[in-house]
mmCIF file of C-alpha atoms in Angstrom:
data_model
loop_
_atom_site.group_PDB
_atom_site.id
_atom_site.type_symbol
_atom_site.label_atom_id
_atom_site.label_comp_id
_atom_site.label_asym_id
_atom_site.label_seq_id
_atom_site.Cartn_x
_atom_site.Cartn_y
_atom_site.Cartn_z
ATOM 1 C CA MET O 1 17.636 -2.482 -7.221
ATOM 2 C CA LYS O 2 14.829 -0.186 -6.159
ATOM 3 C CA LEU O 3 11.831 0.466 -8.398
ATOM 4 C CA ALA O 4 9.152 3.132 -8.043
ATOM 5 C CA GLY O 5 6.392 4.829 -10.045
ATOM 6 C CA ASP O 6 5.424 3.412 -13.448
ATOM 7 C CA LYS O 7 8.425 1.070 -13.525
ATOM 8 C CA ALA O 8 7.243 -0.543 -10.286
ATOM 9 C CA ASN O 9 3.629 -0.804 -11.478
ATOM 10 C CA ASN O 10 4.708 -2.391 -14.762
ATOM 11 C CA TYR O 11 6.960 -4.869 -12.996
ATOM 12 C CA PHE O 12 4.056 -6.581 -11.213
ATOM 13 C CA SER O 13 2.396 -7.458 -14.516
ATOM 14 C CA ASN O 14 5.662 -8.016 -16.431
ATOM 15 C CA PRO O 15 8.252 -9.360 -13.969
ATOM 16 C CA ASP O 16 11.743 -10.349 -15.075
ATOM 17 C CA ALA O 17 11.982 -14.128 -14.569
ATOM 18 C CA ASN O 18 15.790 -13.878 -14.653
ATOM 19 C CA HIS O 19 15.840 -11.951 -11.381
ATOM 20 C CA THR O 20 16.680 -13.676 -8.120
ATOM 21 C CA SER O 21 14.132 -12.095 -5.816
ATOM 22 C CA ILE O 22 11.659 -9.318 -5.132
ATOM 23 C CA LEU O 23 10.772 -7.609 -1.861
ATOM 24 C CA ILE O 24 7.322 -6.008 -1.640
ATOM 25 C CA TYR O 25 6.841 -3.949 1.519
ATOM 26 C CA GLY O 26 4.351 -1.450 2.906
ATOM 27 C CA ALA O 27 2.225 -0.493 5.903
ATOM 28 C CA ASP O 28 -1.064 -1.633 4.306
ATOM 29 C CA SER O 29 -1.030 -5.447 4.251
ATOM 30 C CA MET O 30 -3.973 -5.563 1.822
ATOM 31 C CA ARG O 31 -2.176 -3.439 -0.788
ATOM 32 C CA VAL O 32 0.960 -5.554 -0.403
ATOM 33 C CA ALA O 33 -1.032 -8.797 -0.711
ATOM 34 C CA LEU O 34 -2.809 -7.645 -3.882
ATOM 35 C CA ARG O 35 0.487 -6.713 -5.517
ATOM 36 C CA ARG O 36 2.008 -10.030 -4.467
ATOM 37 C CA GLN O 37 -0.927 -11.913 -5.986
ATOM 38 C CA GLU O 38 -0.561 -9.972 -9.237
ATOM 39 C CA LEU O 39 3.177 -10.684 -9.366
ATOM 40 C CA LEU O 40 2.845 -14.426 -8.708
ATOM 41 C CA LYS O 41 0.082 -14.745 -11.298
ATOM 42 C CA SER O 42 2.251 -13.008 -13.912
ATOM 43 C CA LEU O 43 5.368 -14.924 -12.906
ATOM 44 C CA ILE O 44 4.238 -18.546 -12.447
ATOM 45 C CA GLY O 45 0.583 -18.569 -13.556
ATOM 46 C CA ASP O 46 -2.726 -19.469 -11.950
ATOM 47 C CA ASN O 47 -2.046 -23.194 -11.500
ATOM 48 C CA ALA O 48 1.368 -22.975 -9.831
ATOM 49 C CA GLU O 49 0.134 -24.072 -6.411
ATOM 50 C CA GLU O 50 -1.721 -27.109 -7.778
ATOM 51 C CA GLU O 51 1.386 -28.036 -9.792
ATOM 52 C CA MET O 52 3.558 -27.668 -6.690
ATOM 53 C CA ARG O 53 5.607 -24.871 -8.248
ATOM 54 C CA LEU O 54 4.908 -22.494 -5.340
ATOM 55 C CA THR O 55 6.406 -23.060 -1.901
ATOM 56 C CA ARG O 56 5.135 -20.997 1.036
ATOM 57 C CA VAL O 57 7.432 -20.397 4.013
ATOM 58 C CA SER O 58 6.579 -18.241 7.024
ATOM 59 C CA ALA O 59 9.227 -16.002 8.542
ATOM 60 C CA SER O 60 8.678 -17.620 11.950
ATOM 61 C CA ASP O 61 9.377 -21.115 10.536
ATOM 62 C CA LEU O 62 12.429 -19.750 8.774
ATOM 63 C CA ARG O 63 13.866 -18.447 12.034
ATOM 64 C CA LYS O 64 13.486 -21.909 13.558
ATOM 65 C CA ASP O 65 14.884 -23.740 10.530
ATOM 66 C CA PRO O 66 16.929 -21.531 8.141
ATOM 67 C CA ALA O 67 17.551 -24.484 5.798
ATOM 68 C CA LEU O 68 13.884 -24.360 4.693
ATOM 69 C CA LEU O 69 14.583 -21.434 2.400
ATOM 70 C CA LEU O 70 17.529 -22.906 0.515
ATOM 71 C CA ASP O 71 15.757 -26.285 0.278
ATOM 72 C CA GLY O 72 12.754 -24.564 -1.286
ATOM 73 C CA LEU O 73 14.869 -22.609 -3.756
ATOM 74 C CA LYS O 74 16.906 -25.657 -4.839
ATOM 75 C CA ALA O 75 14.051 -28.205 -4.949
ATOM 76 C CA SER O 76 13.214 -29.781 -8.316
ATOM 77 C CA GLY O 77 9.597 -29.574 -9.395
ATOM 78 C CA PHE O 78 7.627 -32.484 -10.900
ATOM 79 C CA PHE O 79 5.802 -30.159 -13.323
ATOM 80 C CA PRO O 80 7.616 -27.972 -15.876
ATOM 81 C CA GLY O 81 7.701 -24.216 -15.447
ATOM 82 C CA LEU O 82 9.181 -21.518 -13.267
ATOM 83 C CA ARG O 83 9.031 -22.102 -9.506
ATOM 84 C CA ALA O 84 8.751 -19.557 -6.692
ATOM 85 C CA VAL O 85 9.280 -19.510 -2.939
ATOM 86 C CA PHE O 86 7.078 -17.058 -1.056
ATOM 87 C CA VAL O 87 8.152 -15.773 2.375
ATOM 88 C CA GLU O 88 5.468 -13.766 4.198
ATOM 89 C CA ASP O 89 5.978 -11.212 6.992
ATOM 90 C CA ALA O 90 9.733 -10.929 6.424
ATOM 91 C CA THR O 91 11.674 -8.729 8.863
ATOM 92 C CA ASP O 92 15.260 -7.701 9.476
ATOM 93 C CA THR O 93 15.681 -10.681 11.807
ATOM 94 C CA ILE O 94 15.800 -13.071 8.831
ATOM 95 C CA GLU O 95 18.047 -10.830 6.704
ATOM 96 C CA PRO O 96 21.138 -13.042 7.282
ATOM 97 C CA ILE O 97 19.161 -16.073 6.052
ATOM 98 C CA ILE O 98 17.929 -14.173 2.985
ATOM 99 C CA GLY O 99 21.400 -12.802 2.250
ATOM 100 C CA LYS O 100 23.028 -16.248 2.374
ATOM 101 C CA ALA O 101 20.313 -17.789 0.186
ATOM 102 C CA MET O 102 20.793 -15.082 -2.430
ATOM 103 C CA GLN O 103 24.545 -15.691 -2.468
ATOM 104 C CA ASP O 104 23.937 -19.421 -3.035
ATOM 105 C CA TRP O 105 21.249 -18.838 -5.669
ATOM 106 C CA GLN O 106 22.020 -20.249 -9.117
ATOM 107 C CA LYS O 107 20.285 -20.118 -12.470
ATOM 108 C CA GLY O 108 17.435 -22.610 -12.451
ATOM 109 C CA ASP O 109 16.616 -22.069 -8.788
ATOM 110 C CA ALA O 110 13.185 -20.815 -7.733
ATOM 111 C CA PHE O 111 12.297 -17.117 -7.737
ATOM 112 C CA LEU O 112 12.201 -15.676 -4.189
ATOM 113 C CA VAL O 113 9.201 -13.472 -3.304
ATOM 114 C CA LEU O 114 9.306 -11.610 0.017
ATOM 115 C CA THR O 115 6.561 -9.501 1.570
ATOM 116 C CA ALA O 116 7.027 -7.280 4.604
ATOM 117 C CA GLY O 117 5.393 -4.512 6.574
ATOM 118 C CA GLN O 118 6.702 -0.960 6.613
ATOM 119 C CA LEU O 119 10.521 -0.905 6.312
ATOM 120 C CA ASN O 120 12.477 2.318 6.785
ATOM 121 C CA ALA O 121 15.549 3.283 4.759
ATOM 122 C CA ARG O 122 17.838 1.806 7.439
ATOM 123 C CA SER O 123 16.274 -1.638 7.152
ATOM 124 C CA LYS O 124 18.909 -4.350 6.655
ATOM 125 C CA LEU O 125 16.497 -6.409 4.565
ATOM 126 C CA ARG O 126 15.758 -3.493 2.257
ATOM 127 C CA LYS O 127 19.436 -2.678 1.843
ATOM 128 C CA THR O 128 20.281 -6.298 1.016
ATOM 129 C CA ILE O 129 17.664 -6.478 -1.746
ATOM 130 C CA GLU O 130 18.245 -2.961 -3.093
ATOM 131 C CA ASN O 131 22.026 -3.379 -3.235
ATOM 132 C CA TYR O 132 21.810 -6.704 -5.044
ATOM 133 C CA ASN O 133 21.886 -6.148 -8.819
ATOM 134 C CA ASN O 134 19.632 -9.085 -9.637
ATOM 135 C CA SER O 135 16.901 -8.304 -7.077
ATOM 136 C CA VAL O 136 14.065 -5.793 -6.869
ATOM 137 C CA ALA O 137 12.601 -3.899 -3.906
ATOM 138 C CA ILE O 138 9.272 -2.069 -4.279
ATOM 139 C CA GLY O 139 7.555 -0.016 -1.590
ATOM 140 C CA ILE O 140 3.753 0.084 -1.546
ATOM 141 C CA TYR O 141 2.390 3.329 -0.099
ATOM 142 C CA ASN O 142 -1.076 4.254 1.100
ATOM 143 C CA ASP O 143 -1.577 7.078 -1.394
ATOM 144 C CA PRO O 144 -4.711 6.674 -3.540
ATOM 145 C CA PRO O 145 -3.946 5.292 -7.028
ATOM 146 C CA ASN O 146 -3.728 7.753 -9.904
ATOM 147 C CA GLU O 147 -5.995 7.739 -12.944
ATOM 148 C CA LYS O 148 -3.603 5.660 -15.038
ATOM 149 C CA GLU O 149 -3.366 2.947 -12.363
ATOM 150 C CA ILE O 150 -7.145 2.806 -11.908
ATOM 151 C CA ILE O 151 -7.822 2.497 -15.648
ATOM 152 C CA SER O 152 -5.083 -0.139 -15.956
ATOM 153 C CA THR O 153 -6.577 -2.180 -13.099
ATOM 154 C CA ALA O 154 -10.021 -2.009 -14.704
ATOM 155 C CA SER O 155 -8.542 -3.102 -18.033
ATOM 156 C CA LYS O 156 -7.217 -6.289 -16.398
ATOM 157 C CA HIS O 157 -10.845 -7.157 -15.644
ATOM 158 C CA ASN O 158 -11.755 -6.535 -19.328
ATOM 159 C CA LEU O 159 -13.437 -3.245 -18.430
ATOM 160 C CA ASN O 160 -12.426 -0.707 -21.076
ATOM 161 C CA ASN O 161 -15.468 0.895 -22.668
ATOM 162 C CA PHE O 162 -16.536 3.686 -20.277
ATOM 163 C CA ASP O 163 -18.484 6.815 -21.084
ATOM 164 C CA ASN O 164 -17.075 10.076 -19.677
ATOM 165 C CA ASP O 165 -19.248 10.183 -16.548
ATOM 166 C CA ALA O 166 -18.623 6.511 -15.806
ATOM 167 C CA LYS O 167 -14.869 7.045 -16.117
ATOM 168 C CA LYS O 168 -15.011 9.888 -13.585
ATOM 169 C CA GLU O 169 -17.146 7.715 -11.307
ATOM 170 C CA LEU O 170 -14.643 4.871 -11.564
ATOM 171 C CA ILE O 171 -11.686 7.135 -10.757
ATOM 172 C CA ALA O 172 -13.472 8.587 -7.738
ATOM 173 C CA LEU O 173 -14.301 5.042 -6.642
ATOM 174 C CA GLY O 174 -10.706 3.870 -7.019
ATOM 175 C CA ARG O 175 -9.419 6.724 -4.894
ATOM 176 C CA SER O 176 -12.055 6.309 -2.211
ATOM 177 C CA LEU O 177 -12.309 2.566 -1.738
ATOM 178 C CA ASP O 178 -10.007 0.237 0.126
ATOM 179 C CA PRO O 179 -7.928 -1.649 -2.528
ATOM 180 C CA GLY O 180 -9.565 -4.977 -1.700
ATOM 181 C CA ASP O 181 -13.064 -3.490 -1.932
ATOM 182 C CA PHE O 182 -12.178 -1.838 -5.248
ATOM 183 C CA GLN O 183 -10.973 -5.172 -6.659
ATOM 184 C CA GLN O 184 -14.229 -6.812 -5.589
ATOM 185 C CA THR O 185 -16.216 -3.994 -7.183
ATOM 186 C CA LEU O 186 -14.351 -4.463 -10.481
ATOM 187 C CA GLU O 187 -14.939 -8.219 -10.369
ATOM 188 C CA LYS O 188 -18.634 -7.621 -9.750
ATOM 189 C CA LEU O 189 -18.798 -5.068 -12.574
ATOM 190 C CA SER O 190 -16.995 -7.489 -14.904
ATOM 191 C CA LEU O 191 -19.623 -10.157 -14.190
ATOM 192 C CA TYR O 192 -22.408 -7.561 -14.477
ATOM 193 C CA LYS O 193 -21.207 -6.664 -18.006
ATOM 194 C CA PHE O 194 -20.406 -10.240 -19.061
ATOM 195 C CA LYS O 195 -21.228 -10.668 -22.764
ATOM 196 C CA ASP O 196 -22.563 -7.111 -22.779
ATOM 197 C CA ASP O 197 -20.673 -4.972 -25.293
ATOM 198 C CA THR O 198 -22.559 -1.750 -24.593
ATOM 199 C CA VAL O 199 -20.721 1.196 -23.079
ATOM 200 C CA ILE O 200 -20.293 1.145 -19.288
ATOM 201 C CA THR O 201 -22.325 3.922 -17.672
ATOM 202 C CA SER O 202 -22.434 5.539 -14.236
ATOM 203 C CA THR O 203 -25.594 3.547 -13.542
ATOM 204 C CA ASP O 204 -23.680 0.308 -14.135
ATOM 205 C CA ILE O 205 -20.946 1.353 -11.704
ATOM 206 C CA GLN O 206 -23.401 2.517 -9.058
ATOM 207 C CA SER O 207 -25.213 -0.820 -9.333
ATOM 208 C CA CYS O 208 -21.993 -2.664 -8.457
ATOM 209 C CA ALA O 209 -20.403 -0.237 -5.993
ATOM 210 C CA PRO O 210 -20.803 -0.645 -2.228
ATOM 211 C CA VAL O 211 -23.736 1.257 -0.763
ATOM 212 C CA THR O 212 -21.387 3.232 1.447
ATOM 213 C CA ILE O 213 -17.661 3.800 1.177
ATOM 214 C CA ASP O 214 -15.156 4.157 3.961
ATOM 215 C CA ALA O 215 -13.644 7.203 2.283
ATOM 216 C CA ALA O 216 -11.175 9.234 4.302
ATOM 217 C CA LEU O 217 -11.937 12.873 4.960
ATOM 218 C CA ASP O 218 -8.473 13.896 3.833
ATOM 219 C CA GLU O 219 -9.027 12.420 0.366
ATOM 220 C CA ALA O 220 -12.107 14.594 -0.125
ATOM 221 C CA ILE O 221 -10.115 17.611 1.049
ATOM 222 C CA ASN O 222 -7.195 16.770 -1.237
ATOM 223 C CA ILE O 223 -9.586 16.658 -4.176
ATOM 224 C CA ILE O 224 -10.480 20.282 -3.429
ATOM 225 C CA ALA O 225 -6.883 21.347 -2.793
ATOM 226 C CA ASP O 226 -5.755 19.649 -6.017
ATOM 227 C CA ALA O 227 -8.414 21.582 -8.000
ATOM 228 C CA ARG O 228 -10.242 18.423 -9.147
ATOM 229 C CA SER O 229 -13.638 20.113 -9.157
ATOM 230 C CA ASP O 230 -15.339 17.414 -11.267
ATOM 231 C CA GLU O 231 -14.654 14.842 -8.504
ATOM 232 C CA VAL O 232 -16.140 16.867 -5.635
ATOM 233 C CA GLY O 233 -19.715 15.673 -6.171
ATOM 234 C CA PRO O 234 -19.014 11.899 -6.278
ATOM 235 C CA ILE O 235 -16.748 11.865 -3.201
ATOM 236 C CA LEU O 236 -19.158 14.001 -1.154
ATOM 237 C CA ASN O 237 -22.105 11.798 -2.114
ATOM 238 C CA ARG O 238 -20.262 8.792 -0.774
ATOM 239 C CA LEU O 239 -19.232 10.529 2.426
ATOM 240 C CA PHE O 240 -22.765 11.762 2.984
ATOM 241 C CA GLY O 241 -23.955 8.213 2.291
ATOM 242 C CA GLN O 242 -21.790 7.107 5.198
ATOM 243 C CA GLY O 243 -23.460 9.646 7.407
ATOM 244 C CA THR O 244 -20.548 12.100 7.513
ATOM 245 C CA ASN O 245 -21.709 15.447 8.880
ATOM 246 C CA PRO O 246 -21.186 18.461 6.530
ATOM 247 C CA THR O 247 -19.940 20.565 9.456
ATOM 248 C CA THR O 248 -17.294 17.935 10.246
ATOM 249 C CA LEU O 249 -16.107 18.066 6.648
ATOM 250 C CA CYS O 250 -16.021 21.855 6.680
ATOM 251 C CA ILE O 251 -13.947 21.934 9.888
ATOM 252 C CA ALA O 252 -11.470 19.399 8.461
ATOM 253 C CA ALA O 253 -11.133 21.395 5.233
ATOM 254 C CA THR O 254 -10.589 24.644 7.164
ATOM 255 C CA ARG O 255 -7.832 23.008 9.217
ATOM 256 C CA HIS O 256 -6.103 21.734 6.058
ATOM 257 C CA PHE O 257 -6.257 25.072 4.245
ATOM 258 C CA ARG O 258 -5.061 26.903 7.356
ATOM 259 C CA ASN O 259 -1.992 24.637 7.400
ATOM 260 C CA LEU O 260 -1.440 25.294 3.696
ATOM 261 C CA HIS O 261 -1.664 29.038 4.318
ATOM 262 C CA LEU O 262 0.911 28.854 7.121
ATOM 263 C CA ALA O 263 3.192 26.811 4.879
ATOM 264 C CA ALA O 264 2.809 29.179 1.919
ATOM 265 C CA SER O 265 3.505 32.198 4.149
ATOM 266 C CA HIS O 266 6.636 30.804 5.809
ATOM 267 C CA PRO O 267 9.777 32.822 4.912
ATOM 268 C CA SER O 268 11.808 29.636 4.354
ATOM 269 C CA GLY O 269 9.181 28.041 2.125
ATOM 270 C CA PRO O 270 6.487 25.396 2.607
ATOM 271 C CA ASP O 271 8.948 22.492 2.737
ATOM 272 C CA VAL O 272 10.682 23.878 5.821
ATOM 273 C CA ALA O 273 7.385 25.019 7.352
ATOM 274 C CA LEU O 274 5.819 21.550 7.185
ATOM 275 C CA SER O 275 8.989 19.903 8.530
ATOM 276 C CA ARG O 276 8.893 22.207 11.557
ATOM 277 C CA ALA O 277 5.157 21.857 12.115
ATOM 278 C CA ARG O 278 3.900 20.205 15.303
ATOM 279 C CA PRO O 279 3.227 17.418 14.668
ATOM 280 C CA PRO O 280 5.601 17.441 11.666
ATOM 281 C CA VAL O 281 4.356 16.444 8.236
ATOM 282 C CA PHE O 282 6.578 14.042 6.320
ATOM 283 C CA GLY O 283 6.699 11.538 3.471
ATOM 284 C CA HIS O 284 4.229 11.573 0.592
ATOM 285 C CA ARG O 285 1.724 13.643 2.564
ATOM 286 C CA LYS O 286 4.322 16.383 2.984
ATOM 287 C CA ASP O 287 5.242 16.312 -0.724
ATOM 288 C CA ARG O 288 1.592 16.666 -1.658
ATOM 289 C CA MET O 289 0.982 19.553 0.739
ATOM 290 C CA VAL O 290 4.108 21.345 -0.515
ATOM 291 C CA ARG O 291 2.794 21.118 -4.080
ATOM 292 C CA GLN O 292 -0.610 22.354 -2.954
ATOM 293 C CA ALA O 293 0.822 25.325 -1.007
ATOM 294 C CA ARG O 294 2.947 26.405 -3.964
ATOM 295 C CA GLY O 295 0.091 25.904 -6.421
ATOM 296 C CA TRP O 296 -2.330 27.991 -4.387
ATOM 297 C CA GLY O 297 -0.175 30.797 -3.061
ATOM 298 C CA GLY O 298 -0.955 32.896 -0.004
ATOM 299 C CA ILE O 299 -3.566 35.212 -1.549
ATOM 300 C CA ARG O 300 -5.755 32.449 -3.003
ATOM 301 C CA LEU O 301 -5.489 30.461 0.229
ATOM 302 C CA GLU O 302 -6.780 33.488 2.174
ATOM 303 C CA LYS O 303 -9.780 33.697 -0.142
ATOM 304 C CA ALA O 304 -10.426 29.957 0.205
ATOM 305 C CA LEU O 305 -10.303 30.261 3.993
ATOM 306 C CA GLY O 306 -12.804 33.101 3.793
ATOM 307 C CA VAL O 307 -15.228 30.904 1.847
ATOM 308 C CA LEU O 308 -14.783 28.064 4.354
ATOM 309 C CA ILE O 309 -15.389 30.328 7.355
ATOM 310 C CA ASN O 310 -18.575 31.714 5.791
ATOM 311 C CA THR O 311 -19.697 28.187 4.930
ATOM 312 C CA ASP O 312 -19.106 27.071 8.508
ATOM 313 C CA LEU O 313 -21.225 29.956 9.777
ATOM 314 C CA SER O 314 -24.006 29.064 7.334
ATOM 315 C CA LEU O 315 -23.965 25.421 8.378
ATOM 316 C CA ARG O 316 -24.246 26.363 12.050
ATOM 317 C CA SER O 317 -26.965 28.954 11.493
ATOM 318 C CA SER O 318 -30.703 28.364 11.615
ATOM 319 C CA SER O 319 -30.940 28.554 7.833
ATOM 320 C CA LYS O 320 -33.309 26.046 6.219
ATOM 321 C CA ALA O 321 -31.012 25.630 3.202
ATOM 322 C CA PRO O 322 -29.822 21.993 2.819
ATOM 323 C CA ALA O 323 -26.425 21.652 4.503
ATOM 324 C CA GLN O 324 -25.090 19.136 2.006
ATOM 325 C CA ALA O 325 -25.857 21.401 -0.937
ATOM 326 C CA ILE O 326 -24.230 24.383 0.821
ATOM 327 C CA LEU O 327 -21.051 22.434 1.440
ATOM 328 C CA GLU O 328 -20.867 20.945 -2.054
ATOM 329 C CA ARG O 329 -21.330 24.351 -3.680
ATOM 330 C CA SER O 330 -18.594 25.852 -1.485
ATOM 331 C CA PHE O 331 -16.161 22.989 -2.129
ATOM 332 C CA ILE O 332 -16.662 23.229 -5.893
ATOM 333 C CA ARG O 333 -16.209 26.994 -5.741
ATOM 334 C CA ILE O 334 -12.953 26.616 -3.774
ATOM 335 C CA SER O 335 -11.601 23.902 -6.079
ATOM 336 C CA MET O 336 -12.111 26.237 -9.051
ATOM 337 C CA MET O 337 -10.149 29.072 -7.424
ATOM 338 C CA ARG O 338 -6.807 27.402 -8.030
ATOM 339 C CA PRO O 339 -5.469 27.246 -11.606
ATOM 340 C CA LYS O 340 -4.758 23.683 -12.716
#
């Protein structure tokens, strides 16, 4: 069984203990590891390792000795409670071992947790888990979390009482930071507000956030293209804090909007245009750009490109106006051109 979206997110905090196994896979090992930690905590609790209810098996050891997996699943624990066997770095090479273990699995055996890198749709391991009624496969993608996911993650750290500006700051932070860094920031903020019932403010968040953020340029550009004008300021401040040059940002934004304009103007539609692009755009990035091209339309994209070209000229001129302010004003203006 394959899960995605809200069903997948809910499963990590509320897993079905009657299932046989779960496969968590994705290109970003940190994102996969965080989801695995959340699942195991929800499934067998914080003390499972100390109580010997968690067995760790590496894929390399499993290839040398396939019996390790079935032994781990069938073993009887000294302490009461659900048991789990965790196999890290699973690949298609151990699919026959996984498949046989699942066939031999019986009620009362340990729950099997598998993590893997990026697996395509043809992956034998994915197909085995997805086609098995009592198992779950969840793909973890590199897209920034949405507002609901960010607020939910904060809530798990007992962070719920935000004022409006702080909430916007938190969302911008969640979309900009690496998942591991964001978790650490929330932990720090939770300690910072320990036994403090006052509302969480932007000042509180800024006190706990990293000084600089390794925010990707494309996320800042997507904020503009998605018409999220209220998030332009926070993301630019962080990029500028990293030392990102305003001209570099302007060039990247111009390239993105030029691609959107070509996609919106294609006679066969943006979906076909992006598939035929060189290099081609695919996956979640393609879906997002298709939505952006359709939301903007050719005429608005032409106007946005005009603003970007003029901004680029201003940034390269001998004007004494602050470059960061010029770029921020232009980005906000562009983000407000598209109807939400």
